[in-house]
Short mmCIF file of N, CA and C in Angstrom, two decimals:
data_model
loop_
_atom_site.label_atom_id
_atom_site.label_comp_id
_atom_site.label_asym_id
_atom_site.label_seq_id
_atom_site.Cartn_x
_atom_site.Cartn_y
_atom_site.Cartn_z
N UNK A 1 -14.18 13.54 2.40
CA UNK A 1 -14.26 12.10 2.58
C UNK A 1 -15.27 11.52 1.62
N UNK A 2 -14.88 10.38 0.68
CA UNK A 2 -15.73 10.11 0.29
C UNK A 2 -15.74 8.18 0.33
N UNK A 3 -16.37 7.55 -0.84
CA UNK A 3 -16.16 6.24 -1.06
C UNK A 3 -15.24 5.83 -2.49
N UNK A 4 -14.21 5.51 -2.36
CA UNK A 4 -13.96 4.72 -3.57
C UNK A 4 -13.86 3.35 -3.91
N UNK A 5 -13.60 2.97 -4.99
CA UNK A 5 -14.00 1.54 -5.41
C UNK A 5 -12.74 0.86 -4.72
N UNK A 6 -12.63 -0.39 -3.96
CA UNK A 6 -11.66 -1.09 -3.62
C UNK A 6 -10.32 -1.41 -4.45
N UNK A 7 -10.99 -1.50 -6.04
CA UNK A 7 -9.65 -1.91 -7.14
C UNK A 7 -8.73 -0.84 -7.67
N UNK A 8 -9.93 0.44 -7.21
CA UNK A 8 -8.97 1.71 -7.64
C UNK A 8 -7.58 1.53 -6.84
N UNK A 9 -7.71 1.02 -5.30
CA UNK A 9 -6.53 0.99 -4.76
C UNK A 9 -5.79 -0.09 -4.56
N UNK A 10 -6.33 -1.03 -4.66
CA UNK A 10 -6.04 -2.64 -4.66
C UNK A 10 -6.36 -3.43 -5.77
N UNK A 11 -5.73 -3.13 -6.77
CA UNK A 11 -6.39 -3.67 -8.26
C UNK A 11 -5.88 -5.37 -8.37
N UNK A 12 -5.38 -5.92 -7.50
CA UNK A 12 -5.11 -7.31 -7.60
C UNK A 12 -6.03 -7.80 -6.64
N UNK A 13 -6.64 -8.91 -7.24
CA UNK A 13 -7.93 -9.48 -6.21
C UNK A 13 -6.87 -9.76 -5.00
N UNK A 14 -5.22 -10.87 -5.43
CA UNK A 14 -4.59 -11.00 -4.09
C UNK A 14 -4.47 -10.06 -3.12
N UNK A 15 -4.83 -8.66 -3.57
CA UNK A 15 -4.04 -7.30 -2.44
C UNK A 15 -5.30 -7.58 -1.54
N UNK A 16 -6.79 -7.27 -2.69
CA UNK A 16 -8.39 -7.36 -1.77
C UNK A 16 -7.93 -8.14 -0.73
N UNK A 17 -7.86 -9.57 -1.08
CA UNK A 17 -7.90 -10.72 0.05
C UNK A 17 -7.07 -10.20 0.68
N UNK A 18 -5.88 -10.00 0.72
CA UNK A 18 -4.99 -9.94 1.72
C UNK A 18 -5.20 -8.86 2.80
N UNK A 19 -5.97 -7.81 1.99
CA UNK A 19 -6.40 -6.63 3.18
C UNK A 19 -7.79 -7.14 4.38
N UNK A 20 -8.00 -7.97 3.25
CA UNK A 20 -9.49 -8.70 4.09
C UNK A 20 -8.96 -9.84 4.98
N UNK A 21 -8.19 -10.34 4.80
CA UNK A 21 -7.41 -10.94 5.93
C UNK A 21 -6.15 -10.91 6.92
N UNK A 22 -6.33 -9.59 6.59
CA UNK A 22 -5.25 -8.48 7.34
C UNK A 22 -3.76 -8.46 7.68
N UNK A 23 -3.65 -9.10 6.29
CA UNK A 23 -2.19 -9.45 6.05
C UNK A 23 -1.03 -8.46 5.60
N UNK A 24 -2.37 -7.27 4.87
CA UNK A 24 -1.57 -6.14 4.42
C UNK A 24 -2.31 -4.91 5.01
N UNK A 25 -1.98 -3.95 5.32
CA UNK A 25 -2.77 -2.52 5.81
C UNK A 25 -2.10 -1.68 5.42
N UNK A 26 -1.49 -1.49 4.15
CA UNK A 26 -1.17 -0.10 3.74
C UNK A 26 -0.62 -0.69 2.20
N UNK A 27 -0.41 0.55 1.06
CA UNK A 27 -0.09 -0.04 0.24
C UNK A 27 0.74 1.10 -0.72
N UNK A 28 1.90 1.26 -1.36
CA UNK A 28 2.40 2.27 -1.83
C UNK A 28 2.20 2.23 -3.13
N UNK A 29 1.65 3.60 -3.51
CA UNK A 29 1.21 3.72 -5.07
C UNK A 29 2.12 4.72 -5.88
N UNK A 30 2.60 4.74 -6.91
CA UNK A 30 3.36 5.77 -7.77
C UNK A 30 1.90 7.47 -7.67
N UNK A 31 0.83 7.07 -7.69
CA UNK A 31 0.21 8.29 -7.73
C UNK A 31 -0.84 8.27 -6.40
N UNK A 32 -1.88 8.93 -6.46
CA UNK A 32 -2.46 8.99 -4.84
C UNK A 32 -3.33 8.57 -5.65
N UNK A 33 -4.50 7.82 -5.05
CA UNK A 33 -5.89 6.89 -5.55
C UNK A 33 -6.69 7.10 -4.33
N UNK A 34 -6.21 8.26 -3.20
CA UNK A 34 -7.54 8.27 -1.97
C UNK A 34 -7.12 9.64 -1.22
N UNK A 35 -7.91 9.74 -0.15
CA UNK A 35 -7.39 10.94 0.62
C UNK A 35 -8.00 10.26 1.95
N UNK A 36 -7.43 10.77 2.80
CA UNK A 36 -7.50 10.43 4.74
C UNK A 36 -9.09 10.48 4.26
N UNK A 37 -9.92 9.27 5.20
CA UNK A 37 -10.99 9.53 5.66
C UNK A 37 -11.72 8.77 4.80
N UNK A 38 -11.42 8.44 3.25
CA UNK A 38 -12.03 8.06 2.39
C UNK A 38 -12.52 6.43 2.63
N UNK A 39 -13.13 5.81 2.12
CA UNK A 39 -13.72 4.25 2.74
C UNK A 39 -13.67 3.86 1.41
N UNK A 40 -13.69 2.33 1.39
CA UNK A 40 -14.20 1.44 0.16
C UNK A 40 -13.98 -0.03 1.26
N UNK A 41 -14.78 -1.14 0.95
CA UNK A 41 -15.27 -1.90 1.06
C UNK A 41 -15.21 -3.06 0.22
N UNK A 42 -14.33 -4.32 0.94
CA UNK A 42 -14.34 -5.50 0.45
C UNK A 42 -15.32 -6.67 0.95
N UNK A 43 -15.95 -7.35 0.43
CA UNK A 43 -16.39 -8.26 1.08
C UNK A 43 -17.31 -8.13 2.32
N UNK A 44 -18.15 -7.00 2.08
CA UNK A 44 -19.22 -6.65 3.24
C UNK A 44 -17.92 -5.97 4.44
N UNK A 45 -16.72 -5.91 4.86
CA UNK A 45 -16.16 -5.15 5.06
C UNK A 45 -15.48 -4.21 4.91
N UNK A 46 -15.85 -2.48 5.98
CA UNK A 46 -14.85 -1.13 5.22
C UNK A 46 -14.39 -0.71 5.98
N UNK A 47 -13.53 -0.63 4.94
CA UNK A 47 -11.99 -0.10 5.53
C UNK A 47 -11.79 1.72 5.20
N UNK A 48 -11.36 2.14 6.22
CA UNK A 48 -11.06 3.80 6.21
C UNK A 48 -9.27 4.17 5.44
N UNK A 49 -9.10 4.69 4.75
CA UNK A 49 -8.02 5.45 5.17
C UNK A 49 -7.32 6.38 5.61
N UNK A 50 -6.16 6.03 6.92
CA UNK A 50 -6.17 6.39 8.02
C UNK A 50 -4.59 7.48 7.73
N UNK A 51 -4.32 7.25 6.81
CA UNK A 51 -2.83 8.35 5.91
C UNK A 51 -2.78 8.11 4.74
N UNK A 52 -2.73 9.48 4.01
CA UNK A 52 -2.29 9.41 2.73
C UNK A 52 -1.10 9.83 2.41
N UNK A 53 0.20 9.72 2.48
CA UNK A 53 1.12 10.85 2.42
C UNK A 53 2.24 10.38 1.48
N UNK A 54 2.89 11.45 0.92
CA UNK A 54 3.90 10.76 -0.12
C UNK A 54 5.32 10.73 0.46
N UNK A 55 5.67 9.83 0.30
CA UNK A 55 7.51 9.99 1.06
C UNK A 55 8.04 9.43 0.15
N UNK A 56 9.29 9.52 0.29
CA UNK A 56 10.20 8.88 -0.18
C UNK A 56 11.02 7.52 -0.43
N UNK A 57 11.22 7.00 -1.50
CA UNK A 57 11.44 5.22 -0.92
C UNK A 57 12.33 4.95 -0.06
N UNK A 58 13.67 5.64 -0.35
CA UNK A 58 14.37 5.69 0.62
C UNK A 58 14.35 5.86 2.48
N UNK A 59 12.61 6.14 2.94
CA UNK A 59 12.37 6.29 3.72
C UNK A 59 12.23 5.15 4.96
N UNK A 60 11.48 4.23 3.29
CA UNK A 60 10.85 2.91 3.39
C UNK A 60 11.40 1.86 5.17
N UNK A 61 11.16 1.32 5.75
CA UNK A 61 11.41 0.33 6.39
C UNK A 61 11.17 -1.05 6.62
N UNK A 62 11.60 -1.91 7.43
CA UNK A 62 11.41 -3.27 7.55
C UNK A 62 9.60 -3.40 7.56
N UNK A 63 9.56 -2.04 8.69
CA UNK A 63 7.78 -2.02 9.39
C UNK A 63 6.71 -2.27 7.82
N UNK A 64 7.30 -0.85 7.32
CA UNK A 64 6.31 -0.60 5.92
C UNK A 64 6.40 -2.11 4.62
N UNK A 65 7.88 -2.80 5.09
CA UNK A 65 7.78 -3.94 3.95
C UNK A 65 6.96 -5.14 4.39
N UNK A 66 6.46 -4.93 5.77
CA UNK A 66 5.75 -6.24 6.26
C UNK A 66 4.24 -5.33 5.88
N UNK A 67 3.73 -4.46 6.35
CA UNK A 67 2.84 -3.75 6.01
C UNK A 67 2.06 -4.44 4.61
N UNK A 68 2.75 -4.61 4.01
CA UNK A 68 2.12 -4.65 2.42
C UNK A 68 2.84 -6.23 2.33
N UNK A 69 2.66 -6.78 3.12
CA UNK A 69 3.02 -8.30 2.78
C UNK A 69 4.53 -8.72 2.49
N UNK A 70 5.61 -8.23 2.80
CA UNK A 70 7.05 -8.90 2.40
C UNK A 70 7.48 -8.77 4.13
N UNK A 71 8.48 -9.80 3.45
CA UNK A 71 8.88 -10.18 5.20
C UNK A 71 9.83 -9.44 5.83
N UNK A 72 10.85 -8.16 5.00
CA UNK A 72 11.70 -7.59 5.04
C UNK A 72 11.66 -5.80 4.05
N UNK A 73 12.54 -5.13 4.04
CA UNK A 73 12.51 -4.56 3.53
C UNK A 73 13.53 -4.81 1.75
N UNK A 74 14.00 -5.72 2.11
CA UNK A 74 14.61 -5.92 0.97
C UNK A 74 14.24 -6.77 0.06
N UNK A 75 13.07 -7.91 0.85
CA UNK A 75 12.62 -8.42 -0.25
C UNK A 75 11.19 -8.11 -0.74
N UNK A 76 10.92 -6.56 -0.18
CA UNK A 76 9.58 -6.08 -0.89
C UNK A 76 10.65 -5.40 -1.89
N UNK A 77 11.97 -4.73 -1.98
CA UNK A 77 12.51 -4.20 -3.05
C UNK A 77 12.59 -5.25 -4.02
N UNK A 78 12.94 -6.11 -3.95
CA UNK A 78 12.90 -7.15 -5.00
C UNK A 78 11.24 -7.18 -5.50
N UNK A 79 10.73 -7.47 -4.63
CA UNK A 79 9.23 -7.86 -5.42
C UNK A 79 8.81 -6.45 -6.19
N UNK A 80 9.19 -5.18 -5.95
CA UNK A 80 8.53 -4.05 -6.74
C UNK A 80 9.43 -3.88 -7.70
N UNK A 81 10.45 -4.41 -8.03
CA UNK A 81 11.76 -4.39 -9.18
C UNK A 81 11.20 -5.60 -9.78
N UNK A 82 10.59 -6.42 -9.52
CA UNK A 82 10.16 -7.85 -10.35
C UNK A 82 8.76 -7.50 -10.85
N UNK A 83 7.82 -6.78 -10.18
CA UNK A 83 6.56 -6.75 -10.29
C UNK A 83 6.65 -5.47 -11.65
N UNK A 84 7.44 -4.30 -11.24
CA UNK A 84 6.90 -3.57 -12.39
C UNK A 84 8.29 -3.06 -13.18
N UNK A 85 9.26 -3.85 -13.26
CA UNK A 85 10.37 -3.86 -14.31
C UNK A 85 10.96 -2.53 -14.84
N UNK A 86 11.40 -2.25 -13.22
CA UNK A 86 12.15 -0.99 -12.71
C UNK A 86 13.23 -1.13 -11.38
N UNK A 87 14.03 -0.41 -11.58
CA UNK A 87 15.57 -0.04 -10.86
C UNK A 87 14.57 0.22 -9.37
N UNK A 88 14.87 0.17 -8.29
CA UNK A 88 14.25 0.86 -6.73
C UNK A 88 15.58 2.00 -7.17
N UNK A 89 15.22 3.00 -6.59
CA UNK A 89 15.57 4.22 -6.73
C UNK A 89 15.17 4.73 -5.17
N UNK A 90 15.92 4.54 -4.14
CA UNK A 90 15.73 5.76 -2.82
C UNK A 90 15.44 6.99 -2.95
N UNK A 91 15.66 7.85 -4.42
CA UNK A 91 14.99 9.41 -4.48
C UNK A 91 13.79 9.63 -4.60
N UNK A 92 13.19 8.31 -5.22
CA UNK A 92 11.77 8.25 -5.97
C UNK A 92 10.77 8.31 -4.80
N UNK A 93 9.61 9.05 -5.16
CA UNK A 93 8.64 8.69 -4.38
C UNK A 93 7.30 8.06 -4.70
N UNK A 94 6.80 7.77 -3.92
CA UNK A 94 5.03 7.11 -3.97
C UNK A 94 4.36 7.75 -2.96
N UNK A 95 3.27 7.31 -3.07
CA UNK A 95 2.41 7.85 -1.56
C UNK A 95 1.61 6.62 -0.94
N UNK A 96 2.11 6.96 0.00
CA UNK A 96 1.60 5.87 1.34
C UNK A 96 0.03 5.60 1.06
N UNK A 97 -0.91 4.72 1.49
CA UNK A 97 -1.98 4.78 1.84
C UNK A 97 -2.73 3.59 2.81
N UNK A 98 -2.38 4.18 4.10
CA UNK A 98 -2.47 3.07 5.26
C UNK A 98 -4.19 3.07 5.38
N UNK A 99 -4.32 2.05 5.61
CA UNK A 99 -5.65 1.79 6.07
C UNK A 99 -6.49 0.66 7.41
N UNK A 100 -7.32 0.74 7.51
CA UNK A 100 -7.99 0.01 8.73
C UNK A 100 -8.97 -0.26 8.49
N UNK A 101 -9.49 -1.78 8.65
CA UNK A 101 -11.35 -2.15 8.67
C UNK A 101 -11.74 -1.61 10.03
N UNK A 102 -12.90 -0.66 9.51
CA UNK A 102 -13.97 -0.62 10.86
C UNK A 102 -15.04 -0.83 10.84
N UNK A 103 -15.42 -1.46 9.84
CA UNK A 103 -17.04 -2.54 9.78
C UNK A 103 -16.83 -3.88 9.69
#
């Protein structure tokens, strides 16, 4: 367990805010940027992470597209096909990284 920097995992100030106003609690990355247990800290509040795990997109659900801010699961596929100017692919994977403020 250690500390990492908040942008390593949330490199858009919008993601910071949004975790700081708990709009988003998890966030899927093409590579891993933490491990269970690890903390970083926005805004005088820190947050743990509480899973790191890699699945599959195809796994994905409605739950995980509200998770990270979309209102559906289909229109977080749109926003990650708009955001980084790529096909969604159900074989592909990322790794999860759910988290929780506990300060």
């Amino acid at each position: 367990m250690g500390t990492i920097d908040a942008s390593d995992l949330l490199p858009a100030e919008r993601l910071r805010t949004s975790a700081l106003e708990g709009e988003i609690s998890q966030l899927h990355r093409g590579d891993k940027h933490a491990a269970e247990g690890d903390t970083f800290e926005i805004e005088g509040t820190t947050f743990e992470l509480v899973e790191v795990t890699e699945r599959r997109l195809g796994d994905l659900t409605d739950e995980d597209a509200r998770a990270e801010g979309s209102s559906d699961l289909e229109a977080y596929k749109q926003r990650i096909e708009r955001t980084h100017g790529t096909e969604w692919n159900d074989e592909n994977t990322a790794f999860l990284h759910r988290f929780e403020p506990i300060s």
